[in-house]
Short mmCIF file of N, CA and C in Angstrom, two decimals:
data_model
loop_
_atom_site.label_atom_id
_atom_site.label_comp_id
_atom_site.label_asym_id
_atom_site.label_seq_id
_atom_site.Cartn_x
_atom_site.Cartn_y
_atom_site.Cartn_z
N MET A 337 134.20 227.40 125.83
CA MET A 337 134.26 228.48 124.84
C MET A 337 133.55 229.71 125.43
N THR A 338 134.13 230.87 125.21
CA THR A 338 133.54 232.08 125.71
C THR A 338 132.46 232.58 124.76
N THR A 339 131.49 233.29 125.33
CA THR A 339 130.41 233.88 124.55
C THR A 339 130.78 235.28 124.19
N HIS A 340 130.62 235.62 122.92
CA HIS A 340 130.93 236.98 122.53
C HIS A 340 129.63 237.78 122.45
N VAL A 341 129.52 238.74 123.33
CA VAL A 341 128.39 239.66 123.34
C VAL A 341 128.88 241.06 123.11
N LYS A 342 128.04 241.90 122.54
CA LYS A 342 128.44 243.28 122.23
C LYS A 342 128.73 244.10 123.47
N ASN A 343 127.96 243.87 124.51
CA ASN A 343 128.11 244.66 125.74
C ASN A 343 127.77 243.82 126.94
N ARG A 344 128.53 243.89 127.97
CA ARG A 344 128.26 243.24 129.24
C ARG A 344 128.97 244.00 130.35
N ILE A 345 128.49 243.74 131.55
CA ILE A 345 129.07 244.38 132.72
C ILE A 345 130.28 243.54 133.13
N CYS A 346 131.41 244.19 133.37
CA CYS A 346 132.58 243.51 133.89
C CYS A 346 132.77 243.94 135.33
N ARG A 347 132.74 242.97 136.25
CA ARG A 347 132.91 243.22 137.69
C ARG A 347 134.21 242.65 138.16
N TRP A 348 134.94 243.40 138.95
CA TRP A 348 136.26 243.06 139.45
C TRP A 348 136.11 242.32 140.77
N TYR A 349 136.79 241.24 140.90
CA TYR A 349 136.80 240.49 142.16
C TYR A 349 138.24 240.23 142.58
N VAL A 350 138.47 239.98 143.84
CA VAL A 350 139.84 239.70 144.32
C VAL A 350 140.33 238.40 143.69
N ASP A 351 139.61 237.29 144.01
CA ASP A 351 140.00 236.01 143.42
C ASP A 351 138.84 235.01 143.49
N ASP A 352 137.62 235.54 143.64
CA ASP A 352 136.49 234.65 143.86
C ASP A 352 135.30 234.93 142.94
N ALA A 353 135.60 235.34 141.73
CA ALA A 353 134.54 235.62 140.76
C ALA A 353 133.66 234.42 140.52
N GLU A 354 134.23 233.24 140.50
CA GLU A 354 133.43 232.04 140.24
C GLU A 354 132.47 231.77 141.38
N ASP A 355 132.89 231.93 142.63
CA ASP A 355 132.01 231.77 143.77
C ASP A 355 130.86 232.75 143.69
N ALA A 356 131.16 234.00 143.41
CA ALA A 356 130.13 235.00 143.30
C ALA A 356 129.12 234.63 142.18
N ALA A 357 129.64 234.30 141.00
CA ALA A 357 128.77 233.96 139.90
C ALA A 357 127.85 232.78 140.23
N ARG A 358 128.38 231.78 140.93
CA ARG A 358 127.56 230.63 141.27
C ARG A 358 126.49 231.02 142.31
N PHE A 359 126.84 231.90 143.23
CA PHE A 359 125.84 232.38 144.20
C PHE A 359 124.72 233.11 143.47
N TYR A 360 125.08 234.02 142.57
CA TYR A 360 124.04 234.78 141.84
C TYR A 360 123.16 233.85 141.04
N ALA A 361 123.77 232.83 140.38
CA ALA A 361 122.99 231.90 139.55
C ALA A 361 122.04 231.06 140.41
N GLU A 362 122.43 230.74 141.64
CA GLU A 362 121.58 229.98 142.53
C GLU A 362 120.47 230.83 143.18
N THR A 363 120.68 232.14 143.25
CA THR A 363 119.81 233.04 144.00
C THR A 363 118.77 233.68 143.15
N PHE A 364 119.10 234.11 141.95
CA PHE A 364 118.21 234.91 141.10
C PHE A 364 117.75 234.16 139.87
N PRO A 365 116.49 234.37 139.48
CA PRO A 365 115.98 233.72 138.27
C PRO A 365 116.67 234.26 137.04
N ASP A 366 116.64 233.50 135.95
CA ASP A 366 117.22 233.91 134.68
C ASP A 366 118.68 234.26 134.86
N SER A 367 119.39 233.49 135.71
CA SER A 367 120.81 233.68 136.01
C SER A 367 121.54 232.38 135.79
N SER A 368 122.79 232.47 135.36
CA SER A 368 123.57 231.27 135.04
C SER A 368 125.03 231.58 135.03
N VAL A 369 125.81 230.52 135.09
CA VAL A 369 127.27 230.64 134.98
C VAL A 369 127.64 230.02 133.64
N GLY A 370 128.49 230.75 132.89
CA GLY A 370 128.93 230.26 131.58
C GLY A 370 130.35 229.82 131.63
N ALA A 371 131.14 230.27 130.66
CA ALA A 371 132.53 229.86 130.53
C ALA A 371 133.37 230.36 131.70
N VAL A 372 134.29 229.52 132.12
CA VAL A 372 135.29 229.86 133.10
C VAL A 372 136.65 229.77 132.43
N LEU A 373 137.34 230.88 132.33
CA LEU A 373 138.62 230.93 131.66
C LEU A 373 139.76 230.81 132.70
N ARG A 374 140.59 229.79 132.51
CA ARG A 374 141.67 229.56 133.48
C ARG A 374 143.00 229.96 132.82
N ALA A 375 143.95 230.35 133.68
CA ALA A 375 145.26 230.73 133.18
C ALA A 375 145.96 229.56 132.53
N PRO A 376 146.46 229.76 131.27
CA PRO A 376 147.14 228.64 130.59
C PRO A 376 148.56 228.42 131.10
N GLY A 377 149.06 229.33 131.95
CA GLY A 377 150.40 229.17 132.51
C GLY A 377 150.55 230.06 133.73
N ASP A 378 151.66 229.88 134.44
CA ASP A 378 151.93 230.73 135.60
C ASP A 378 152.12 232.16 135.15
N TYR A 379 151.82 233.08 136.05
CA TYR A 379 151.97 234.52 135.80
C TYR A 379 152.35 235.18 137.14
N PRO A 380 152.77 236.46 137.11
CA PRO A 380 153.31 237.06 138.33
C PRO A 380 152.45 236.94 139.60
N SER A 381 151.13 237.00 139.45
CA SER A 381 150.33 236.94 140.67
C SER A 381 149.48 235.64 140.75
N GLY A 382 149.81 234.65 139.97
CA GLY A 382 149.05 233.44 139.99
C GLY A 382 149.68 232.25 139.28
N LYS A 383 148.98 231.18 139.32
CA LYS A 383 149.49 229.89 138.79
C LYS A 383 148.63 229.40 137.66
N GLN A 384 149.19 228.55 136.84
CA GLN A 384 148.46 227.87 135.81
C GLN A 384 147.22 227.21 136.41
N GLY A 385 146.07 227.39 135.74
CA GLY A 385 144.85 226.79 136.21
C GLY A 385 144.00 227.72 137.11
N ASP A 386 144.57 228.83 137.57
CA ASP A 386 143.78 229.78 138.34
C ASP A 386 142.68 230.40 137.47
N VAL A 387 141.53 230.67 138.06
CA VAL A 387 140.44 231.27 137.32
C VAL A 387 140.79 232.74 137.05
N LEU A 388 140.72 233.10 135.75
CA LEU A 388 140.96 234.51 135.37
C LEU A 388 139.64 235.23 135.21
N THR A 389 138.73 234.67 134.43
CA THR A 389 137.42 235.31 134.24
C THR A 389 136.31 234.24 134.25
N VAL A 390 135.11 234.75 134.58
CA VAL A 390 133.92 233.90 134.62
C VAL A 390 132.81 234.66 133.92
N GLU A 391 132.22 234.05 132.92
CA GLU A 391 131.04 234.62 132.28
C GLU A 391 129.83 234.19 133.07
N PHE A 392 128.93 235.14 133.35
CA PHE A 392 127.71 234.80 134.06
C PHE A 392 126.62 235.76 133.68
N THR A 393 125.40 235.40 133.96
CA THR A 393 124.22 236.20 133.72
C THR A 393 123.48 236.38 135.02
N VAL A 394 123.10 237.62 135.33
CA VAL A 394 122.27 237.91 136.53
C VAL A 394 120.95 238.52 136.07
N MET A 395 119.89 237.74 136.25
CA MET A 395 118.56 238.18 135.88
C MET A 395 118.55 238.73 134.42
N GLY A 396 119.18 237.96 133.51
CA GLY A 396 119.20 238.30 132.10
C GLY A 396 120.26 239.27 131.68
N ILE A 397 121.04 239.80 132.63
CA ILE A 397 122.10 240.76 132.28
C ILE A 397 123.43 240.04 132.15
N PRO A 398 124.06 240.09 130.97
CA PRO A 398 125.35 239.41 130.83
C PRO A 398 126.44 240.14 131.58
N CYS A 399 127.27 239.37 132.28
CA CYS A 399 128.35 239.89 133.08
C CYS A 399 129.62 239.08 132.88
N LEU A 400 130.73 239.70 133.28
CA LEU A 400 132.01 239.00 133.26
C LEU A 400 132.64 239.30 134.62
N GLY A 401 133.00 238.26 135.35
CA GLY A 401 133.70 238.43 136.60
C GLY A 401 135.20 238.31 136.32
N LEU A 402 135.97 239.27 136.73
CA LEU A 402 137.42 239.30 136.50
C LEU A 402 138.12 239.19 137.85
N ASN A 403 138.92 238.18 138.01
CA ASN A 403 139.74 238.02 139.21
C ASN A 403 140.99 238.88 139.04
N GLY A 404 140.90 240.11 139.47
CA GLY A 404 141.97 241.07 139.23
C GLY A 404 142.82 241.41 140.43
N GLY A 405 142.54 240.78 141.58
CA GLY A 405 143.31 241.11 142.77
C GLY A 405 142.62 242.21 143.59
N ASP A 406 143.31 242.73 144.57
CA ASP A 406 142.72 243.66 145.51
C ASP A 406 142.99 245.14 145.22
N THR A 407 143.38 245.44 143.97
CA THR A 407 143.67 246.81 143.60
C THR A 407 142.44 247.70 143.62
N PHE A 408 141.32 247.22 143.10
CA PHE A 408 140.12 248.01 143.03
C PHE A 408 139.01 247.36 143.87
N LYS A 409 138.12 248.21 144.41
CA LYS A 409 137.04 247.75 145.26
C LYS A 409 135.70 248.15 144.60
N HIS A 410 134.65 247.36 144.94
CA HIS A 410 133.31 247.73 144.52
C HIS A 410 132.86 248.93 145.32
N SER A 411 131.95 249.73 144.76
CA SER A 411 131.38 250.84 145.50
C SER A 411 129.91 250.94 145.14
N GLU A 412 129.19 251.79 145.90
CA GLU A 412 127.76 251.99 145.62
C GLU A 412 127.52 252.72 144.29
N ALA A 413 128.58 253.20 143.67
CA ALA A 413 128.42 253.85 142.36
C ALA A 413 127.86 252.89 141.31
N PHE A 414 127.98 251.60 141.58
CA PHE A 414 127.36 250.61 140.72
C PHE A 414 126.56 249.65 141.61
N SER A 415 125.34 249.36 141.25
CA SER A 415 124.53 248.39 141.98
C SER A 415 123.57 247.72 141.03
N PHE A 416 123.12 246.55 141.42
CA PHE A 416 122.01 245.91 140.75
C PHE A 416 120.74 246.32 141.48
N GLN A 417 119.72 246.75 140.76
CA GLN A 417 118.43 247.03 141.37
C GLN A 417 117.47 245.96 140.94
N VAL A 418 116.93 245.27 141.94
CA VAL A 418 116.04 244.13 141.71
C VAL A 418 114.62 244.56 142.12
N ALA A 419 113.73 244.58 141.17
CA ALA A 419 112.32 244.95 141.42
C ALA A 419 111.63 243.69 141.95
N THR A 420 110.99 243.82 143.11
CA THR A 420 110.33 242.66 143.72
C THR A 420 108.81 242.91 143.73
N ALA A 421 108.05 241.81 143.67
CA ALA A 421 106.59 241.92 143.58
C ALA A 421 105.95 242.04 144.92
N ASP A 422 106.54 241.48 145.99
CA ASP A 422 105.91 241.47 147.29
C ASP A 422 106.94 241.28 148.38
N GLN A 423 106.44 241.18 149.63
CA GLN A 423 107.36 241.05 150.76
C GLN A 423 108.11 239.71 150.71
N ALA A 424 107.48 238.67 150.30
CA ALA A 424 108.14 237.37 150.24
C ALA A 424 109.34 237.37 149.32
N GLU A 425 109.16 237.99 148.13
CA GLU A 425 110.28 238.05 147.17
C GLU A 425 111.35 239.00 147.74
N THR A 426 110.97 240.10 148.29
CA THR A 426 111.90 241.03 148.90
C THR A 426 112.74 240.33 149.96
N ASP A 427 112.04 239.60 150.85
CA ASP A 427 112.76 238.88 151.92
C ASP A 427 113.69 237.83 151.35
N ARG A 428 113.24 237.10 150.34
CA ARG A 428 114.06 236.01 149.82
C ARG A 428 115.38 236.52 149.27
N TYR A 429 115.35 237.61 148.48
CA TYR A 429 116.59 238.14 147.89
C TYR A 429 117.47 238.83 148.97
N TRP A 430 116.82 239.64 149.77
CA TRP A 430 117.55 240.36 150.83
C TRP A 430 118.24 239.38 151.77
N ASN A 431 117.50 238.38 152.25
CA ASN A 431 118.03 237.41 153.18
C ASN A 431 119.11 236.57 152.53
N ALA A 432 118.99 236.22 151.27
CA ALA A 432 120.01 235.43 150.59
C ALA A 432 121.32 236.23 150.58
N ILE A 433 121.27 237.49 150.28
CA ILE A 433 122.49 238.30 150.22
C ILE A 433 123.04 238.54 151.62
N VAL A 434 122.23 239.01 152.52
CA VAL A 434 122.72 239.38 153.85
C VAL A 434 123.14 238.15 154.64
N ASP A 435 122.38 237.07 154.55
CA ASP A 435 122.68 235.85 155.32
C ASP A 435 123.86 235.06 154.76
N ASN A 436 124.34 235.46 153.59
CA ASN A 436 125.50 234.80 152.94
C ASN A 436 126.74 235.67 153.11
N GLY A 437 126.87 236.35 154.23
CA GLY A 437 128.06 237.17 154.49
C GLY A 437 127.94 238.60 154.06
N GLY A 438 126.75 239.00 153.59
CA GLY A 438 126.53 240.39 153.17
C GLY A 438 126.24 241.31 154.35
N VAL A 439 125.95 242.56 154.02
CA VAL A 439 125.60 243.52 155.10
C VAL A 439 124.46 244.38 154.64
N GLU A 440 123.62 244.76 155.62
CA GLU A 440 122.50 245.62 155.40
C GLU A 440 122.97 247.06 155.25
N SER A 441 122.21 247.82 154.48
CA SER A 441 122.45 249.25 154.40
C SER A 441 121.09 249.92 154.56
N GLU A 442 120.92 251.11 154.05
CA GLU A 442 119.68 251.86 154.21
C GLU A 442 118.83 251.82 152.96
N CYS A 443 117.54 252.05 153.14
CA CYS A 443 116.57 252.32 152.04
C CYS A 443 116.55 251.21 151.01
N GLY A 444 116.65 249.95 151.44
CA GLY A 444 116.55 248.84 150.53
C GLY A 444 117.89 248.39 149.90
N TRP A 445 118.99 249.00 150.36
CA TRP A 445 120.32 248.66 149.85
C TRP A 445 120.97 247.65 150.74
N CYS A 446 121.71 246.74 150.14
CA CYS A 446 122.59 245.84 150.90
C CYS A 446 123.79 245.50 150.01
N LYS A 447 124.80 244.93 150.64
CA LYS A 447 125.99 244.50 149.90
C LYS A 447 126.20 243.00 150.09
N ASP A 448 126.60 242.34 149.03
CA ASP A 448 126.91 240.92 149.14
C ASP A 448 128.32 240.77 149.76
N LYS A 449 128.74 239.55 150.04
CA LYS A 449 130.02 239.36 150.70
C LYS A 449 131.21 239.71 149.81
N TRP A 450 130.97 239.94 148.55
CA TRP A 450 132.03 240.38 147.63
C TRP A 450 132.07 241.87 147.50
N GLY A 451 131.18 242.60 148.21
CA GLY A 451 131.17 244.03 148.20
C GLY A 451 130.32 244.68 147.14
N LEU A 452 129.59 243.85 146.36
CA LEU A 452 128.72 244.38 145.32
C LEU A 452 127.40 244.85 145.94
N SER A 453 126.95 246.04 145.57
CA SER A 453 125.73 246.63 146.14
C SER A 453 124.50 246.17 145.35
N TRP A 454 123.41 245.97 146.10
CA TRP A 454 122.12 245.52 145.60
C TRP A 454 121.05 246.44 146.14
N GLN A 455 120.12 246.83 145.30
CA GLN A 455 118.92 247.52 145.77
C GLN A 455 117.77 246.54 145.60
N ILE A 456 117.22 246.10 146.70
CA ILE A 456 116.08 245.17 146.66
C ILE A 456 114.85 246.03 146.83
N THR A 457 114.16 246.35 145.75
CA THR A 457 113.17 247.38 145.64
C THR A 457 111.80 246.89 145.28
N PRO A 458 110.87 246.79 146.24
CA PRO A 458 109.51 246.41 145.87
C PRO A 458 108.90 247.41 144.88
N VAL A 459 108.17 246.89 143.92
CA VAL A 459 107.54 247.76 142.92
C VAL A 459 106.67 248.80 143.56
N VAL A 460 105.98 248.43 144.67
CA VAL A 460 105.07 249.39 145.33
C VAL A 460 105.85 250.59 145.84
N LEU A 461 107.09 250.40 146.22
CA LEU A 461 107.93 251.54 146.66
C LEU A 461 108.22 252.47 145.49
N SER A 462 108.61 251.93 144.39
CA SER A 462 108.90 252.77 143.21
C SER A 462 107.63 253.53 142.75
N GLN A 463 106.52 252.82 142.76
CA GLN A 463 105.27 253.48 142.36
C GLN A 463 104.88 254.54 143.33
N GLY A 464 105.05 254.30 144.63
CA GLY A 464 104.69 255.27 145.65
C GLY A 464 105.50 256.56 145.57
N ILE A 465 106.81 256.38 145.38
CA ILE A 465 107.67 257.59 145.28
C ILE A 465 107.35 258.38 144.00
N ALA A 466 106.85 257.73 142.98
CA ALA A 466 106.48 258.37 141.72
C ALA A 466 105.03 258.84 141.71
N ASP A 467 104.33 258.68 142.81
CA ASP A 467 102.91 259.08 142.81
C ASP A 467 102.74 260.49 142.42
N PRO A 468 101.73 260.83 141.58
CA PRO A 468 101.54 262.20 141.14
C PRO A 468 101.11 263.16 142.29
N ASP A 469 100.60 262.59 143.38
CA ASP A 469 100.23 263.42 144.52
C ASP A 469 101.51 263.62 145.38
N PRO A 470 102.03 264.83 145.47
CA PRO A 470 103.29 265.07 146.20
C PRO A 470 103.17 264.64 147.66
N ALA A 471 102.01 264.72 148.26
CA ALA A 471 101.88 264.31 149.66
C ALA A 471 102.07 262.80 149.84
N VAL A 472 101.51 262.06 148.86
CA VAL A 472 101.65 260.60 148.89
C VAL A 472 103.10 260.23 148.68
N ALA A 473 103.72 260.81 147.66
CA ALA A 473 105.12 260.51 147.38
C ALA A 473 106.02 260.84 148.59
N LYS A 474 105.76 261.95 149.25
CA LYS A 474 106.54 262.31 150.40
C LYS A 474 106.34 261.31 151.57
N ARG A 475 105.12 260.89 151.81
CA ARG A 475 104.86 259.91 152.87
C ARG A 475 105.63 258.59 152.60
N VAL A 476 105.56 258.16 151.36
CA VAL A 476 106.23 256.90 150.98
C VAL A 476 107.76 257.07 151.13
N PHE A 477 108.26 258.21 150.64
CA PHE A 477 109.70 258.48 150.73
C PHE A 477 110.15 258.53 152.20
N ASN A 478 109.40 259.23 153.02
CA ASN A 478 109.75 259.31 154.45
C ASN A 478 109.69 257.97 155.14
N ALA A 479 108.76 257.14 154.78
CA ALA A 479 108.70 255.78 155.35
C ALA A 479 109.92 255.00 154.92
N MET A 480 110.30 255.07 153.66
CA MET A 480 111.46 254.36 153.16
C MET A 480 112.73 254.81 153.87
N MET A 481 112.85 256.07 154.17
CA MET A 481 114.06 256.61 154.78
C MET A 481 114.30 256.04 156.19
N GLN A 482 113.31 255.43 156.76
CA GLN A 482 113.43 254.84 158.12
C GLN A 482 113.76 253.36 158.06
N MET A 483 113.94 252.80 156.87
CA MET A 483 114.09 251.35 156.75
C MET A 483 115.46 250.95 156.24
N LYS A 484 115.80 249.74 156.56
CA LYS A 484 116.94 249.04 155.87
C LYS A 484 116.26 248.18 154.82
N LYS A 485 115.87 246.97 155.14
CA LYS A 485 115.08 246.14 154.22
C LYS A 485 113.71 246.80 154.14
N ILE A 486 113.15 246.90 152.93
CA ILE A 486 111.86 247.57 152.73
C ILE A 486 110.76 246.69 153.27
N ASP A 487 109.88 247.32 154.09
CA ASP A 487 108.69 246.69 154.65
C ASP A 487 107.52 247.08 153.78
N VAL A 488 107.03 246.16 152.98
CA VAL A 488 105.97 246.45 152.04
C VAL A 488 104.71 246.92 152.72
N ALA A 489 104.35 246.34 153.85
CA ALA A 489 103.14 246.76 154.57
C ALA A 489 103.26 248.22 155.01
N ARG A 490 104.42 248.63 155.49
CA ARG A 490 104.59 250.01 155.91
C ARG A 490 104.55 250.97 154.71
N ILE A 491 105.05 250.57 153.56
CA ILE A 491 104.97 251.38 152.34
C ILE A 491 103.52 251.50 151.91
N GLU A 492 102.79 250.40 151.97
CA GLU A 492 101.38 250.45 151.59
C GLU A 492 100.57 251.32 152.54
N ALA A 493 100.90 251.29 153.83
CA ALA A 493 100.27 252.16 154.81
C ALA A 493 100.54 253.63 154.51
N ALA A 494 101.79 253.91 154.11
CA ALA A 494 102.13 255.27 153.77
C ALA A 494 101.39 255.74 152.53
N LEU A 495 101.18 254.83 151.59
CA LEU A 495 100.38 255.20 150.39
C LEU A 495 98.97 255.57 150.77
N ARG A 496 98.40 254.85 151.68
CA ARG A 496 97.02 255.11 152.11
C ARG A 496 96.90 256.34 152.98
N GLY A 497 98.02 256.73 153.64
CA GLY A 497 97.97 257.91 154.49
C GLY A 497 97.55 257.55 155.86
#
């Protein structure tokens, strides 16, 4: 049975929404896979029993994965931003995404193997960029601009000057 929620994120996948949902549920806390809706009969681009949609939750955010084919692609215009407490948590999420067929990008961004963008952002980075002292914020920002995966020790060093 499907869950009826007022609002959720719908993400388009080629044909592997269920694989993506299971990866997210295994990787992130407060994540799970819910109802999987299968085609009740054959249709122009698929067969009876093919997965049409998958309900899932990523860190408490309700989502729906839609196996819609290759017409539309993910872009950086949408991303999940995951606030991390320390380097170990940053490494755990970053490595899970990148080591599972994903790719690194700049400034704490990476993409999973399904093309969905993730910002793995240590809290210290967000706090540093928001520092009321413009010199501190600039040092932290400049340090971040040199990174792919965020190095918490380097951010903390930039905070100290």
